[in-house]
Coordinates of C-alpha atoms in Angstrom, one line a residue:
Chain A
M232 CA -13.3 4.9 -66.5
L233 CA -16.5 6.2 -68.2
E234 CA -18.6 3.8 -70.3
I235 CA -21.8 5.4 -71.7
K236 CA -23.9 2.8 -73.6
N237 CA -26.9 3.6 -75.8
L238 CA -27.9 6.6 -73.6
H239 CA -31.4 8.0 -74.1
V240 CA -32.3 11.1 -72.2
C241 CA -35.5 13.1 -72.1
V242 CA -36.1 16.6 -70.7
G243 CA -39.7 16.6 -69.8
D244 CA -41.3 14.7 -72.7
K245 CA -38.7 15.8 -75.2
P246 CA -36.0 13.2 -76.2
I247 CA -32.6 15.0 -76.3
L248 CA -30.1 12.2 -76.3
K249 CA -31.0 9.3 -78.6
G250 CA -28.6 6.4 -78.2
L251 CA -25.3 7.9 -77.3
T252 CA -22.3 5.6 -76.8
L253 CA -19.0 6.8 -75.6
S254 CA -16.0 5.3 -73.7
I255 CA -13.2 7.2 -72.0
Q256 CA -10.1 5.7 -70.4
P257 CA -8.0 7.3 -67.6
G258 CA -5.4 9.7 -68.9
Q259 CA -7.4 10.5 -72.1
V260 CA -8.8 13.8 -73.2
H261 CA -11.9 13.5 -75.3
A262 CA -13.7 16.3 -77.0
I263 CA -17.4 16.5 -77.9
M264 CA -18.2 18.9 -80.6
G265 CA -21.5 19.7 -82.1
P266 CA -23.9 22.4 -83.3
N267 CA -26.3 24.2 -81.0
G268 CA -29.1 22.0 -79.8
S269 CA -27.3 18.7 -80.4
G270 CA -27.4 17.7 -76.8
K271 CA -24.0 18.7 -75.6
S272 CA -25.1 20.5 -72.4
T273 CA -27.7 17.8 -71.7
L274 CA -24.8 15.2 -71.7
S275 CA -22.9 17.3 -69.2
Y276 CA -25.9 17.7 -66.9
V277 CA -26.8 14.0 -67.0
L278 CA -23.2 13.1 -66.1
A279 CA -23.2 15.6 -63.2
G280 CA -26.7 14.5 -62.0
R281 CA -29.0 17.4 -62.6
A282 CA -32.6 16.9 -61.7
G283 CA -35.1 16.9 -64.6
Y284 CA -32.9 14.9 -67.0
D285 CA -34.5 11.5 -67.2
I286 CA -32.6 8.5 -68.5
T287 CA -35.1 6.4 -70.4
E288 CA -32.7 3.8 -71.8
G289 CA -29.1 2.9 -71.7
A290 CA -26.5 3.1 -68.9
I291 CA -23.6 5.1 -67.6
A292 CA -20.9 3.2 -65.8
Y293 CA -18.2 5.1 -63.9
N294 CA -15.4 3.0 -62.6
G295 CA -17.8 0.1 -62.8
E296 CA -20.5 1.8 -60.8
D297 CA -23.9 2.9 -62.0
L298 CA -23.4 6.7 -62.1
A299 CA -27.1 7.5 -62.7
A300 CA -28.0 5.9 -59.3
M301 CA -25.9 8.5 -57.4
P302 CA -27.0 11.9 -56.2
P303 CA -24.9 14.8 -57.6
E304 CA -22.9 15.3 -54.3
Q305 CA -21.9 11.6 -54.3
R306 CA -20.7 11.9 -57.9
A307 CA -18.6 14.9 -56.9
A308 CA -17.1 13.1 -53.9
K309 CA -16.2 10.2 -56.2
G310 CA -14.3 12.4 -58.5
V311 CA -16.8 13.7 -61.2
F312 CA -16.4 17.4 -61.8
L313 CA -18.4 19.6 -64.2
A314 CA -16.9 23.0 -65.1
M315 CA -20.1 24.8 -66.0
Q316 CA -20.8 26.9 -69.0
Y317 CA -22.7 29.5 -66.8
P318 CA -21.3 29.4 -63.2
V319 CA -24.0 30.7 -60.9
E320 CA -23.7 33.8 -58.8
I321 CA -24.5 33.4 -55.2
P322 CA -24.7 36.7 -53.2
G323 CA -24.2 36.2 -49.5
V324 CA -21.7 33.4 -49.7
T325 CA -18.0 34.4 -50.1
T326 CA -16.0 32.4 -52.7
M327 CA -13.6 31.2 -49.9
T328 CA -16.5 30.0 -47.7
F329 CA -17.9 28.2 -50.7
L330 CA -14.6 26.5 -51.6
K331 CA -14.1 25.4 -48.0
T332 CA -17.7 24.1 -47.6
A333 CA -17.5 22.1 -50.9
L334 CA -14.0 20.7 -50.2
N335 CA -15.0 19.5 -46.8
A336 CA -18.3 18.2 -47.9
Q337 CA -16.5 16.0 -50.5
R338 CA -14.0 14.8 -47.9
R339 CA -16.8 14.0 -45.4
T340 CA -18.7 11.9 -48.0
R341 CA -15.5 10.0 -48.6
G342 CA -15.1 9.4 -44.9
E343 CA -12.1 11.8 -44.6
S344 CA -11.7 14.4 -41.9
D345 CA -12.4 18.1 -42.4
L346 CA -9.5 20.4 -43.3
D347 CA -9.4 23.4 -41.0
A348 CA -9.8 27.0 -42.3
I349 CA -6.1 27.6 -42.4
G350 CA -5.4 24.3 -44.2
V351 CA -8.0 25.2 -46.8
L352 CA -6.7 28.7 -47.2
K353 CA -3.1 27.5 -47.8
L354 CA -4.3 24.9 -50.3
V355 CA -6.5 27.5 -52.2
R356 CA -3.7 30.1 -52.2
A357 CA -1.2 27.7 -53.6
K358 CA -3.6 26.8 -56.5
A359 CA -5.0 30.3 -57.0
K360 CA -1.8 32.0 -58.0
A361 CA -1.2 29.9 -61.2
L362 CA -4.7 30.8 -62.4
N363 CA -4.4 34.5 -61.5
V364 CA -7.2 34.3 -59.0
S365 CA -6.6 37.1 -56.6
E366 CA -7.2 37.2 -52.8
E367 CA -9.7 39.9 -53.4
M368 CA -11.8 37.5 -55.7
L369 CA -11.8 34.9 -53.0
K370 CA -13.2 37.4 -50.5
R371 CA -16.0 38.5 -52.8
A372 CA -19.4 36.7 -53.0
L373 CA -19.3 33.7 -55.2
N374 CA -19.1 34.8 -58.9
V375 CA -20.9 38.0 -58.1
G376 CA -19.6 40.8 -60.3
F377 CA -16.9 38.4 -61.8
S378 CA -16.1 38.9 -65.4
G379 CA -16.6 36.0 -67.8
G380 CA -12.9 35.2 -67.6
E381 CA -12.9 35.3 -63.8
K382 CA -15.8 33.0 -63.6
K383 CA -14.1 30.4 -65.8
R384 CA -10.8 30.7 -64.0
L385 CA -12.6 30.0 -60.7
E386 CA -14.1 26.9 -62.3
I387 CA -10.7 25.7 -63.2
L388 CA -9.4 26.6 -59.7
Q389 CA -12.1 24.4 -58.3
M390 CA -11.1 21.6 -60.6
S391 CA -7.5 22.0 -59.4
L392 CA -8.6 22.0 -55.8
F393 CA -11.0 19.0 -55.9
E394 CA -8.6 16.9 -58.0
P395 CA -11.4 15.0 -59.9
K396 CA -10.9 11.7 -61.8
L397 CA -13.3 12.7 -64.5
A398 CA -13.5 16.4 -65.5
I399 CA -16.2 17.6 -67.8
L400 CA -15.7 21.0 -69.3
D401 CA -18.9 22.4 -70.7
E402 CA -18.2 25.3 -73.2
T403 CA -15.3 26.5 -71.1
D404 CA -14.3 28.8 -74.0
S405 CA -17.6 30.6 -74.3
G406 CA -17.3 34.3 -73.5
L407 CA -13.5 34.3 -73.3
D408 CA -11.2 36.5 -75.2
I409 CA -8.0 34.9 -76.5
D410 CA -5.8 35.8 -73.5
A411 CA -8.4 34.5 -71.0
L412 CA -8.8 31.4 -73.1
K413 CA -5.0 30.7 -73.1
L414 CA -4.9 31.1 -69.3
V415 CA -7.8 28.8 -68.8
A416 CA -6.3 26.2 -71.2
E417 CA -3.0 26.3 -69.5
G418 CA -4.7 25.6 -66.2
V419 CA -6.5 22.7 -67.7
N420 CA -3.4 21.3 -69.4
A421 CA -1.5 21.5 -66.1
L422 CA -4.2 19.1 -64.7
R423 CA -3.8 16.5 -67.4
S424 CA -2.5 13.3 -65.8
P425 CA -2.4 9.5 -66.4
E426 CA -5.1 9.0 -63.7
R427 CA -7.4 11.7 -64.9
A428 CA -9.8 11.7 -67.8
M429 CA -11.3 14.8 -69.4
L430 CA -14.3 15.4 -71.5
V431 CA -14.1 18.8 -73.3
I432 CA -17.4 20.0 -74.7
T433 CA -17.3 22.8 -77.2
H434 CA -19.0 24.3 -80.2
Y435 CA -15.8 25.7 -81.7
Q436 CA -12.5 24.2 -82.7
R437 CA -10.6 27.2 -81.2
L438 CA -10.4 25.7 -77.7
L439 CA -8.9 22.5 -79.1
D440 CA -5.9 24.4 -80.4
Y441 CA -5.0 24.9 -76.8
I442 CA -6.4 21.8 -75.2
V443 CA -5.4 19.1 -77.7
P444 CA -7.7 16.1 -77.4
D445 CA -6.8 12.4 -78.0
R446 CA -10.2 11.8 -79.6
I447 CA -13.0 13.9 -81.0
H448 CA -16.7 12.9 -81.2
V449 CA -19.3 14.9 -83.1
L450 CA -22.7 15.0 -81.5
A451 CA -25.7 15.8 -83.6
G452 CA -29.4 15.0 -83.1
G453 CA -28.6 13.3 -79.8
R454 CA -26.1 10.8 -81.1
I455 CA -22.4 10.6 -82.0
V456 CA -22.3 10.9 -85.8
A457 CA -18.6 11.1 -86.4
E458 CA -15.4 10.2 -84.5
G459 CA -11.8 10.8 -85.1
G460 CA -8.5 12.2 -84.0
K461 CA -7.6 15.8 -83.4
E462 CA -7.6 16.4 -87.2
L463 CA -11.4 16.0 -87.2
A464 CA -11.6 19.4 -85.5
L465 CA -9.8 21.0 -88.4
E466 CA -12.1 19.3 -90.9
L467 CA -15.1 20.6 -89.0
E468 CA -13.6 24.1 -89.0
A469 CA -13.0 24.0 -92.7
K470 CA -16.2 22.4 -93.9
G471 CA -18.7 23.1 -91.1
Y472 CA -21.0 20.8 -89.2
E473 CA -23.5 20.4 -92.0
H474 CA -20.9 18.5 -94.1
I475 CA -20.6 15.8 -91.5
V476 CA -23.9 15.9 -89.8
G477 CA -25.7 15.8 -93.1
Q478 CA -24.2 12.4 -93.9
D479 CA -26.4 9.4 -93.1
S480 CA -23.9 6.9 -92.0
I481 CA -21.6 7.3 -89.1
K482 CA -18.2 8.3 -90.3
R483 CA -15.2 6.8 -88.5
S484 CA -11.7 7.8 -89.3
A485 CA -8.3 7.1 -87.8
Chain B
M973 CA -54.6 68.1 -14.8
T974 CA -51.0 68.1 -16.2
A975 CA -50.4 68.3 -19.9
L976 CA -49.3 64.6 -19.9
A977 CA -52.5 63.5 -18.2
A978 CA -54.6 65.5 -20.6
R979 CA -52.8 64.0 -23.5
R980 CA -53.4 60.5 -22.1
E981 CA -57.1 61.3 -21.5
E982 CA -57.4 62.5 -25.1
A983 CA -55.8 59.3 -26.4
R984 CA -58.2 57.2 -24.2
T985 CA -61.2 59.0 -25.7
S986 CA -59.8 58.7 -29.2
F987 CA -59.2 54.9 -28.8
A988 CA -62.6 54.4 -27.3
G989 CA -64.1 56.1 -30.4
R990 CA -62.0 54.2 -33.0
G991 CA -61.7 50.7 -31.4
L992 CA -59.3 48.1 -32.6
P993 CA -58.7 48.0 -36.4
T994 CA -60.4 45.2 -38.3
R995 CA -59.3 43.5 -41.5
R996 CA -61.6 45.9 -43.3
V997 CA -59.0 48.6 -42.7
E998 CA -56.6 48.2 -45.6
D999 CA -53.5 48.6 -43.4
W1000 CA -54.6 45.6 -41.3
K1001 CA -55.8 43.4 -44.1
Y1002 CA -53.0 40.8 -43.6
S1003 CA -52.9 41.0 -39.8
D1004 CA -56.3 40.2 -38.3
L1005 CA -55.6 41.8 -34.9
K1006 CA -59.2 41.8 -33.6
S1007 CA -59.6 38.0 -34.2
A1008 CA -56.2 37.2 -32.8
L1009 CA -56.9 39.0 -29.6
G1010 CA -60.5 37.7 -29.2
E1011 CA -62.9 39.1 -26.6
A1012 CA -60.2 40.3 -24.2
G1013 CA -58.8 42.7 -26.7
L1014 CA -55.5 44.5 -25.8
G1015 CA -56.7 45.1 -22.3
E1016 CA -55.8 48.1 -20.1
E1017 CA -52.8 46.7 -18.3
A1018 CA -49.5 48.5 -18.3
A1019 CA -46.3 46.5 -19.0
A1020 CA -43.0 46.6 -17.3
T1021 CA -39.9 47.9 -19.1
R1022 CA -36.3 47.2 -18.2
I1023 CA -33.2 49.1 -19.0
M1024 CA -30.1 46.9 -18.7
G1025 CA -27.8 49.6 -17.3
L1026 CA -28.2 53.2 -18.3
P1027 CA -25.2 54.4 -20.3
Q1028 CA -23.5 57.5 -19.0
G1029 CA -24.7 60.7 -20.5
L1030 CA -28.2 59.5 -21.1
E1031 CA -31.0 61.3 -19.2
F1032 CA -33.9 59.2 -17.9
A1033 CA -37.5 60.2 -17.0
D1034 CA -40.4 58.1 -15.7
L1035 CA -43.5 58.7 -17.8
A1036 CA -45.6 57.9 -14.7
D1037 CA -44.1 61.0 -13.0
P1038 CA -46.7 63.8 -13.2
H1039 CA -43.8 66.3 -12.9
A1040 CA -41.8 65.0 -15.9
P1041 CA -39.3 67.4 -17.3
A1042 CA -40.3 69.8 -20.0
W1043 CA -38.7 67.9 -22.9
V1044 CA -41.0 64.9 -22.1
A1045 CA -44.1 67.1 -22.3
A1046 CA -42.8 68.7 -25.4
H1047 CA -42.6 65.4 -27.3
L1048 CA -44.8 62.7 -25.7
G1049 CA -47.7 61.8 -28.0
T1050 CA -46.8 64.4 -30.6
L1051 CA -45.9 62.1 -33.4
A1052 CA -48.1 60.1 -35.8
R1053 CA -50.8 58.1 -34.0
N1054 CA -53.1 55.3 -35.0
A1055 CA -55.7 53.5 -33.0
V1056 CA -53.2 51.0 -31.6
S1057 CA -50.7 53.7 -30.5
E1058 CA -53.5 55.7 -29.0
S1059 CA -54.2 52.8 -26.7
S1060 CA -50.6 52.4 -25.6
L1061 CA -50.5 56.1 -24.9
A1062 CA -53.8 55.9 -23.0
F1063 CA -53.1 52.8 -20.9
A1064 CA -49.3 52.6 -20.4
E1065 CA -49.3 54.3 -17.0
G1066 CA -45.6 54.5 -16.8
G1067 CA -43.0 53.9 -19.5
I1068 CA -39.7 55.5 -20.0
A1069 CA -38.4 58.6 -21.6
L1070 CA -34.7 58.9 -22.6
R1071 CA -32.8 61.9 -23.8
V1072 CA -29.4 62.3 -25.3
P1073 CA -28.4 66.0 -24.8
A1074 CA -27.2 68.0 -27.8
G1075 CA -23.8 67.1 -29.1
Q1076 CA -23.4 64.0 -26.9
A1077 CA -22.2 60.8 -28.5
I1078 CA -23.1 57.8 -26.2
A1079 CA -20.4 55.2 -26.8
T1080 CA -22.0 52.3 -24.9
P1081 CA -25.0 50.8 -26.6
L1082 CA -28.3 51.1 -24.8
A1083 CA -29.8 47.7 -24.2
L1084 CA -33.6 47.7 -23.6
E1085 CA -35.7 44.8 -22.8
L1086 CA -39.4 45.3 -23.6
S1087 CA -41.2 42.3 -22.2
G1088 CA -44.2 41.2 -20.3
K1089 CA -47.8 41.8 -21.2
G1090 CA -49.8 45.0 -21.5
H1091 CA -49.2 48.4 -22.9
L1092 CA -45.9 50.2 -22.8
R1093 CA -44.5 53.5 -24.0
L1094 CA -41.1 54.7 -24.8
L1095 CA -40.0 58.2 -25.8
L1096 CA -36.5 58.7 -27.1
V1097 CA -35.1 62.1 -27.9
L1098 CA -31.8 62.7 -29.5
E1099 CA -31.0 66.4 -29.5
A1100 CA -29.0 68.1 -32.3
G1101 CA -25.7 66.3 -33.0
A1102 CA -26.4 63.5 -30.5
S1103 CA -25.8 59.9 -31.3
L1104 CA -26.8 56.6 -29.8
S1105 CA -26.9 52.8 -30.5
L1106 CA -30.1 51.1 -29.3
F1107 CA -30.3 47.4 -29.0
E1108 CA -33.8 46.3 -28.2
T1109 CA -34.9 42.7 -27.2
G1110 CA -38.0 41.4 -25.8
D1111 CA -40.8 38.9 -25.8
A1112 CA -44.4 38.9 -24.8
A1113 CA -46.1 36.5 -22.5
G1114 CA -49.5 37.9 -23.4
P1115 CA -50.8 40.5 -25.7
R1116 CA -48.3 43.4 -25.7
N1117 CA -48.6 46.8 -27.3
A1118 CA -45.6 49.0 -27.5
G1119 CA -45.8 52.6 -28.6
I1120 CA -42.4 54.2 -29.3
E1121 CA -41.7 57.7 -30.3
I1122 CA -38.3 58.8 -31.5
V1123 CA -37.3 62.4 -32.1
L1124 CA -34.0 63.0 -33.9
G1125 CA -32.7 66.6 -33.9
E1126 CA -30.5 68.1 -36.6
D1127 CA -27.4 65.9 -37.3
A1128 CA -28.5 63.3 -34.7
S1129 CA -27.7 59.7 -35.4
L1130 CA -29.5 56.6 -34.1
D1131 CA -28.6 52.9 -34.8
H1132 CA -31.5 50.7 -33.7
V1133 CA -31.6 47.0 -33.8
R1134 CA -34.6 45.0 -32.6
L1135 CA -34.3 41.3 -31.9
S1136 CA -37.6 39.7 -31.1
R1137 CA -37.8 36.3 -29.7
P1138 CA -40.5 34.0 -31.2
V1139 CA -43.6 34.6 -29.0
P1140 CA -46.8 32.5 -28.5
G1141 CA -48.9 35.6 -28.1
V1142 CA -49.9 38.8 -29.9
Q1143 CA -47.4 41.6 -30.1
V1144 CA -47.9 44.9 -31.8
E1145 CA -45.4 47.7 -31.9
E1146 CA -45.9 51.2 -33.3
I1147 CA -42.8 53.2 -33.9
A1148 CA -43.1 56.9 -34.9
L1149 CA -40.1 58.9 -35.8
S1150 CA -39.3 62.4 -36.9
L1151 CA -36.0 63.4 -38.4
A1152 CA -34.7 66.9 -38.6
A1153 CA -32.1 68.1 -41.1
R1154 CA -29.2 65.6 -41.8
A1155 CA -30.4 63.3 -39.0
R1156 CA -29.8 59.7 -39.7
Y1157 CA -31.8 56.6 -38.6
N1158 CA -30.3 53.1 -39.3
A1159 CA -32.5 50.3 -38.1
H1160 CA -32.8 46.5 -38.4
F1161 CA -35.7 44.4 -37.3
A1162 CA -35.2 40.7 -36.8
S1163 CA -38.4 39.0 -36.2
F1164 CA -39.4 35.4 -35.6
G1165 CA -43.1 35.9 -35.4
G1166 CA -45.9 35.2 -33.0
K1167 CA -49.6 34.4 -33.1
L1168 CA -49.7 37.8 -34.5
S1169 CA -46.7 40.1 -34.6
R1170 CA -46.6 43.5 -36.1
T1171 CA -44.0 46.3 -36.2
E1172 CA -45.3 49.4 -37.8
L1173 CA -43.0 52.3 -38.5
T1174 CA -44.0 55.8 -39.5
I1175 CA -41.0 57.8 -40.3
A1176 CA -41.2 61.5 -41.2
L1177 CA -38.1 62.8 -42.9
E1178 CA -38.7 66.5 -42.0
G1179 CA -35.4 68.2 -42.6
R1180 CA -33.2 68.3 -45.7
G1181 CA -30.5 65.7 -45.8
A1182 CA -32.4 63.4 -43.4
Q1183 CA -31.9 59.7 -44.1
A1184 CA -33.4 56.4 -43.0
Q1185 CA -32.0 53.0 -43.7
L1186 CA -34.2 50.2 -42.8
S1187 CA -33.6 46.4 -43.0
G1188 CA -35.0 43.3 -41.5
V1189 CA -35.2 39.6 -41.6
S1190 CA -38.0 37.2 -40.6
V1191 CA -37.7 33.5 -40.2
L1192 CA -41.1 32.0 -39.6
G1193 CA -42.2 28.4 -39.1
G1194 CA -45.3 26.6 -37.7
D1195 CA -48.3 29.0 -37.9
A1196 CA -46.2 32.1 -37.0
H1197 CA -47.2 35.5 -38.3
A1198 CA -44.9 38.5 -38.7
D1199 CA -45.9 41.8 -40.2
I1200 CA -43.7 44.7 -40.9
T1201 CA -45.4 47.8 -42.1
T1202 CA -43.5 51.0 -42.9
H1203 CA -44.5 54.4 -44.0
L1204 CA -41.7 56.7 -45.1
I1205 CA -42.7 60.3 -45.5
H1206 CA -40.3 62.4 -47.5
A1207 CA -41.7 65.7 -46.3
T1208 CA -38.9 67.8 -47.8
G1209 CA -36.4 67.6 -50.6
N1210 CA -33.0 65.9 -50.6
T1211 CA -34.1 63.2 -48.2
H1212 CA -33.0 59.6 -48.5
S1213 CA -34.6 56.3 -47.5
T1214 CA -33.6 52.7 -48.2
Q1215 CA -35.5 49.5 -47.2
L1216 CA -34.4 45.9 -47.5
F1217 CA -36.6 43.2 -46.0
K1218 CA -36.0 39.5 -46.4
K1219 CA -38.3 36.8 -45.2
V1220 CA -38.2 33.0 -45.0
A1221 CA -41.4 31.2 -44.2
G1222 CA -42.1 27.5 -43.8
G1223 CA -45.0 25.5 -42.4
K1224 CA -48.2 27.5 -42.4
A1225 CA -46.4 30.7 -41.5
R1226 CA -47.3 34.1 -42.9
A1227 CA -44.9 36.9 -43.7
V1228 CA -46.2 40.4 -44.4
Y1229 CA -44.5 43.5 -45.6
Q1230 CA -46.3 46.7 -46.4
G1231 CA -44.2 49.6 -47.4
R1232 CA -45.6 53.0 -48.3
V1233 CA -43.4 55.8 -49.5
T1234 CA -44.8 59.2 -49.7
V1235 CA -42.9 62.0 -51.4
A1236 CA -44.6 65.3 -50.5
K1237 CA -45.2 68.1 -52.9
G1238 CA -42.0 70.1 -53.5
A1239 CA -39.8 67.4 -51.9
D1240 CA -37.6 67.4 -55.0
G1241 CA -34.4 65.4 -54.9
A1242 CA -35.9 62.8 -52.6
D1243 CA -34.4 59.4 -53.1
S1244 CA -36.1 56.2 -52.0
R1245 CA -35.5 52.5 -52.6
Q1246 CA -37.4 49.6 -51.2
T1247 CA -37.0 45.9 -51.7
A1248 CA -38.8 43.1 -50.1
K1249 CA -38.2 39.5 -50.9
A1250 CA -39.7 36.3 -49.5
L1251 CA -38.6 32.7 -49.7
L1252 CA -41.4 30.2 -49.2
L1253 CA -40.2 26.8 -48.0
S1254 CA -43.6 25.1 -48.1
E1255 CA -46.8 25.0 -50.1
T1256 CA -48.8 26.3 -47.2
A1257 CA -46.5 29.2 -46.2
E1258 CA -47.7 32.6 -47.4
A1259 CA -46.0 36.0 -48.1
D1260 CA -47.8 39.2 -48.7
L1261 CA -45.5 41.9 -50.0
K1262 CA -46.9 45.3 -50.8
P1263 CA -44.7 48.2 -51.8
E1264 CA -46.5 51.4 -52.5
L1265 CA -45.4 54.8 -53.8
E1266 CA -47.3 58.1 -53.5
I1267 CA -45.4 60.8 -55.3
F1268 CA -46.5 64.4 -55.3
A1269 CA -43.1 65.9 -56.2
D1270 CA -41.6 66.3 -59.7
D1271 CA -37.9 65.4 -59.5
V1272 CA -37.5 62.3 -57.4
K1273 CA -35.7 58.9 -57.6
C1274 CA -37.9 56.1 -56.3
A1275 CA -37.3 52.4 -56.9
H1276 CA -39.3 49.5 -55.5
G1277 CA -39.4 45.8 -55.9
A1278 CA -40.9 42.7 -54.4
A1279 CA -40.3 39.1 -55.2
I1280 CA -41.6 35.8 -53.7
G1281 CA -40.1 32.5 -54.7
D1282 CA -38.5 29.2 -54.0
L1283 CA -34.7 28.5 -53.9
D1284 CA -33.0 28.9 -57.2
A1285 CA -32.7 25.5 -58.9
D1286 CA -29.5 26.5 -60.8
S1287 CA -27.8 27.5 -57.5
L1288 CA -28.9 24.4 -55.8
F1289 CA -27.6 22.2 -58.5
Y1290 CA -24.3 24.1 -58.7
L1291 CA -23.7 23.5 -54.9
Q1292 CA -24.7 19.8 -55.1
A1293 CA -22.5 19.3 -58.1
R1294 CA -19.6 20.6 -56.0
G1295 CA -20.2 17.9 -53.4
I1296 CA -22.5 19.7 -51.0
P1297 CA -25.5 17.5 -49.9
E1298 CA -28.9 18.8 -50.8
A1299 CA -30.0 19.7 -47.2
D1300 CA -26.8 21.6 -46.6
A1301 CA -27.0 23.3 -50.0
R1302 CA -30.5 24.5 -49.2
A1303 CA -29.4 25.8 -45.7
L1304 CA -26.5 27.6 -47.3
L1305 CA -28.7 29.3 -49.9
I1306 CA -31.3 30.3 -47.3
H1307 CA -28.5 31.9 -45.1
A1308 CA -27.1 33.6 -48.2
F1309 CA -30.6 34.9 -49.0
L1310 CA -30.9 36.6 -45.6
E1311 CA -27.3 37.7 -45.3
D1312 CA -27.4 41.0 -47.3
A1313 CA -30.2 42.3 -45.1
L1314 CA -27.9 41.7 -42.1
T1315 CA -25.0 43.7 -43.5
N1316 CA -27.0 46.9 -42.7
I1317 CA -26.4 46.3 -38.9
T1318 CA -23.4 48.4 -38.2
R1319 CA -22.1 46.8 -35.0
D1320 CA -20.3 43.5 -35.5
D1321 CA -21.2 42.1 -32.0
V1322 CA -24.9 42.9 -32.6
R1323 CA -24.8 41.5 -36.1
G1324 CA -23.3 38.3 -34.7
M1325 CA -26.2 38.0 -32.2
V1326 CA -28.8 38.5 -34.9
R1327 CA -27.0 36.0 -37.1
N1328 CA -27.1 33.4 -34.3
A1329 CA -30.8 33.9 -33.7
V1330 CA -31.4 33.6 -37.5
G1331 CA -29.3 30.4 -37.5
Q1332 CA -31.3 28.9 -34.6
A1333 CA -34.6 29.8 -36.2
L1334 CA -33.5 28.2 -39.5
A1335 CA -32.3 25.1 -37.8
A1336 CA -35.7 24.7 -36.2
L1337 CA -37.4 25.3 -39.5
T1338 CA -35.5 22.9 -41.8

């Protein structure tokens, strides 16, 4: 589904990703772990299509198409979803209006007809309950005055509503207490399916106790420096990043 | 000579002495009235004013009538005057005066259309405990100068919404208010500019507990200009004022906000907030935002802020990443930027009309 080959990315003049290669198949959950500044967020932004992140070498193929050639809205319509680390607050736009606008924009790009307000409302209500997103939250301006947990739950609600093929979760655990983390992880796990791939980006092993990945990649200095199964997270937790990142050769296990 | 004629004569003499303000006058630095008008100046023509149905309970008087009732003579030309309002007082032969008697609540909104060219004058008196909702529209074919005086008695309450149409010409409006104890003035000014368009408000909070809530939006394109200049005077303590003005400018448009808040000596417990924000959609658009505070009292709460910028890149990316095309995402964010200034409009139907006008102006702009 996603084939990243030898990806080099600069922000301004500064190289951030320096030859990243990664392949994800439908139904798989991959985790990217890495210390601060390793390029984790850059990877998520490049996949979602943020301006200012220049690909200088390499390629990203998404279902055989050149992902980098598409504007962000087209990627979204084709099933790429990025749950953001810092969801933005937009005063003046209610959450419900935003969800309806986004859902119908994606549908229109795909050549599907708009859902009417009642259709969207029913769909949102059905999904909101499981994530403990209240009616009152949906009436408020998007993310304005939301707690950290509410913001992340709304991200997962969007993921559930847009039904992406490739979901990227950027530091979804940041700023969450353990109860909020469990709720969000349950929401994510409920969306695991044989057709859907997920890329979970995190600094800490904690999230991976709840969203158990098929494969873990360690990102450091803009490249994947170690790969393994879920047990790699425990090793990182026990020994720290330095132990693995410090080694010259790329470590491959299991 | 009647008292009114004498007052007009005095205004004529005063205007002849002062002349039109130039850019050298600090208050008119960003609005070059003299150049915009050219040789002809504001002229001496009087404009027509139309009332679309006089709501029941409202008293009407024609300012051209030399035998106007005593309440007209008691108030006309008594509030703050500058050179421009002197000229509207001097040259607007007629004009209208309206009074809501004490304790009357007028349920039907008063719709006023101030259009045409020339000078016009409006006097609005709300006696103690009276309330009214005023919806003012208008455009100007040629230079138009409106002088409006509003007197709010104790516990009186006025909702005022002004919806200007975009005009090719010059339009200036001077609004002077005085508020007695616990009187309330809630106003919104939606403006789409002109060759030169200026609304100047001088609001004196005279009695304890008096409050003024002002808001406004401007959407300007081409080479439109719109200036809103306010002067809030907290003459006594325990008075409140809030101001929220949002402006969007594209093309070579120019948006101006000047807001001066004066808290008089001894006016302890005064509370004032003012915010002005502008969004510039082109390199050639300009915004001049100038909040000012003059505080002569000891114990006051005053907050002011101004910001000029482009759309927030994080917000734009967030919306695009959710599938909303860039042009739609921009439009959504611009609407959102203006929306909080519209929430100050109390009547749903009026807010809807202003929102529609804003939508049309934005569609023309982007």
